[in-house]
Short mmCIF file of C-alpha atoms in Angstrom, two decimals:
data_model
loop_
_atom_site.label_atom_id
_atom_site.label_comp_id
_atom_site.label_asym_id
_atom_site.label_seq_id
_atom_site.Cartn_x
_atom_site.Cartn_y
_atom_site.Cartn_z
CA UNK A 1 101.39 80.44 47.00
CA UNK A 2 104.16 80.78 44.37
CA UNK A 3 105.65 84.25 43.95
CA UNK A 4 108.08 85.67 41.45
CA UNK A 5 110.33 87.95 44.36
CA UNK A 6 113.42 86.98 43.75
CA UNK A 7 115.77 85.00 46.43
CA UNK A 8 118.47 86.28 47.21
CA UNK A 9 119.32 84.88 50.30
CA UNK A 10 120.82 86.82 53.99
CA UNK A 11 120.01 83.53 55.91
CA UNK A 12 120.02 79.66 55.57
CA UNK A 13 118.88 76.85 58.09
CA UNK A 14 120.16 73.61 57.91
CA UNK A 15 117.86 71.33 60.23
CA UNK A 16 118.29 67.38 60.43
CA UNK A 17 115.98 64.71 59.48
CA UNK A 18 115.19 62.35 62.76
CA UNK A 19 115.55 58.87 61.71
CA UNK A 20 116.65 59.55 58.83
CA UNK A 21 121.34 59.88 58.50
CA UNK A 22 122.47 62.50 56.27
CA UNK A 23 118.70 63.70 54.88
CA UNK A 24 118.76 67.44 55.52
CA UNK A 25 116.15 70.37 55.39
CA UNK A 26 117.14 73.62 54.14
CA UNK A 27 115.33 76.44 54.73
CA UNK A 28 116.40 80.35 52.88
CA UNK A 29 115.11 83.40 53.84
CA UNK A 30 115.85 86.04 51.34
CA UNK A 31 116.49 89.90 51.87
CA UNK A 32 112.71 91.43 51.82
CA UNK A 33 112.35 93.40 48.84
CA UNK A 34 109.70 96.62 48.05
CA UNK A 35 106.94 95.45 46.08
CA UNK A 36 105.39 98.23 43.55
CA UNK A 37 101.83 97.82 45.29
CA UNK A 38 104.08 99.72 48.61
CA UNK A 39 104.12 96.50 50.31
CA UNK A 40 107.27 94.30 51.22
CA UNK A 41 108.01 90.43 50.31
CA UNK A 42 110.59 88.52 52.06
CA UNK A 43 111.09 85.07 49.94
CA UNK A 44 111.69 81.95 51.91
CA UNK A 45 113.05 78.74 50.17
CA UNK A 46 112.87 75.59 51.39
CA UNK A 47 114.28 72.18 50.43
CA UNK A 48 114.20 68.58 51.88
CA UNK A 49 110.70 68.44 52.58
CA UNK A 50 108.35 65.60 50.29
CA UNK A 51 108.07 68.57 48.00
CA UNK A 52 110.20 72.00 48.12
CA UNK A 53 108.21 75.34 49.06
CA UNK A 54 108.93 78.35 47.36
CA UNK A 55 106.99 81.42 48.94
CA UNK A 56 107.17 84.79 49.59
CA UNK A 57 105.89 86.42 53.14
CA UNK A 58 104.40 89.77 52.85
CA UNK A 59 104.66 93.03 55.17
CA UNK A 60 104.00 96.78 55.54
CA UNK A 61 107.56 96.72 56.19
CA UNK A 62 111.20 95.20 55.88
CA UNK A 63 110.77 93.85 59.05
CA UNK A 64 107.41 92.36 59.34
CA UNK A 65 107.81 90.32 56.06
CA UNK A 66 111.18 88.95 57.43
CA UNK A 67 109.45 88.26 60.48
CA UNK A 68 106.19 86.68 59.19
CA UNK A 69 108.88 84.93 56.68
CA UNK A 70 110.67 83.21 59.66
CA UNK A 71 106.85 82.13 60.61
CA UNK A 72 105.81 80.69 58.06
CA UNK A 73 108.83 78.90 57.66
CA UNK A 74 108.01 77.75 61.29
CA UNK A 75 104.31 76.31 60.04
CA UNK A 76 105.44 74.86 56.82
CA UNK A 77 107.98 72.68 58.81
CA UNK A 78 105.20 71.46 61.73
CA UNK A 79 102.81 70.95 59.05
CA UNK A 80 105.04 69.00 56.92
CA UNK A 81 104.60 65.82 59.29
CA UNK A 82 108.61 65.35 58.70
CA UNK A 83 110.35 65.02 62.12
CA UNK A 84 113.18 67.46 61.63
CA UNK A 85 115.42 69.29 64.50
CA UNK A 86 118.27 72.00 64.50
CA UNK A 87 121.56 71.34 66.87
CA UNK A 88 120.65 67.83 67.94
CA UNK A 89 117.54 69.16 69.63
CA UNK A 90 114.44 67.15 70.43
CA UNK A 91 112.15 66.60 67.20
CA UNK A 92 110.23 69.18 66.16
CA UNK A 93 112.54 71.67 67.16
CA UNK A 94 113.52 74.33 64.55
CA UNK A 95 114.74 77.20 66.53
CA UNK A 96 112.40 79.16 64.88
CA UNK A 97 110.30 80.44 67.78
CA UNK A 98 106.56 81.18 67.26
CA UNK A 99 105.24 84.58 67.19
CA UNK A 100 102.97 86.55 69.30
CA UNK A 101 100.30 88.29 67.17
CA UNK A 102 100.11 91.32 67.44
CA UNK A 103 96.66 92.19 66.12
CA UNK A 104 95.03 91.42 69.43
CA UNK A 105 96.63 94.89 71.08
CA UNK A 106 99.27 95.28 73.37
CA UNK A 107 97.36 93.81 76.46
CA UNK A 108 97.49 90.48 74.77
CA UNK A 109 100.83 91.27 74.00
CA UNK A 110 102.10 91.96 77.34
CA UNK A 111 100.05 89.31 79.08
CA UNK A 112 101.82 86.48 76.47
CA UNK A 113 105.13 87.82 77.79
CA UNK A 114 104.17 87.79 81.20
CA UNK A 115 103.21 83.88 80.82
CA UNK A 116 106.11 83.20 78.83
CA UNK A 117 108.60 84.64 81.01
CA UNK A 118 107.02 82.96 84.10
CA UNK A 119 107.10 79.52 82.64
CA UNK A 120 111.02 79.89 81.91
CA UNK A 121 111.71 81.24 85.37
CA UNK A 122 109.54 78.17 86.15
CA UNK A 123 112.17 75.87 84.31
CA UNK A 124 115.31 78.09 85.87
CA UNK A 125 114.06 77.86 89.62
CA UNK A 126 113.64 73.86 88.69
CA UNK A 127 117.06 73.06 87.22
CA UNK A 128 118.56 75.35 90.06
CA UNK A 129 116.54 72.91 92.78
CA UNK A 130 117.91 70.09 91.07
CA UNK A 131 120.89 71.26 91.25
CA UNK A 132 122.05 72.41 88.14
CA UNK A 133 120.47 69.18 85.80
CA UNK A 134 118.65 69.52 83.20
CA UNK A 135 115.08 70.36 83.54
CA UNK A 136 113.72 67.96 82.00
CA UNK A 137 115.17 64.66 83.40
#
């Protein structure tokens, strides 16, 4: 969906195209702005991809449009198909972690954090048995 907020941008990510020397993706969040319906719209921008996006991410709140911003961001870039990382990561990785809805109550909530956090300690008790390596190889 197009939308007229204007960008004016607090963050930029600059993410590599695998295969691909010197092609970059560029993705802007701008600062969330108050609508005149009440609610909030936090513009993201983002170039590189077979065709640029140019969307706006909506909230009750500063924060929630900034964070469904960075989420949306997040699915545009897996849906794109375009193998893209951030830092020399693997492909696919954006650094733009995925986020727990919240609509499901706090139980779901907690329960998500309870898996997530025992899958990295997991990976920490691994890479400690090994010694310090990596935990993946």
């Amino acid at each position: 969906m197009q939308d007229d907020t204007p960008l004016e941008p607090i963050a930029e990510r600059r993410l590599s195209v695998v295969g691909e020397p010197g092609r970059m993706v560029t993705v802007t969040i701008g600062k969330p702005m108050l609508k005149p319906s009440g609610d909030w719209a936090c513009p993201v921008d983002i170039q590189g991809l077979h065709e640029a996006v140019r969307d706006s991410a909506y909230g009750v709140d500063a924060v929630q449009a900034l964070q469904l911003a960075l989420e949306g961001a997040r699915q545009t870039l897996k849906k794109s198909g375009l193998a893209v990382t951030w830092c020399d990561g693997e492909p696919g990785e954006t650094g733009l972690p995925i986020v727990v809805p919240y609509i499901f109550g706090r139980a779901f909530d907690e329960r998500m954090e309870q898996l997530i956090d025992e899958e990295i300690q997991k990976l920490v008790d691994e890479k400690k048995a090994r010694g310090g390596q990596g935990a993946a190889g």
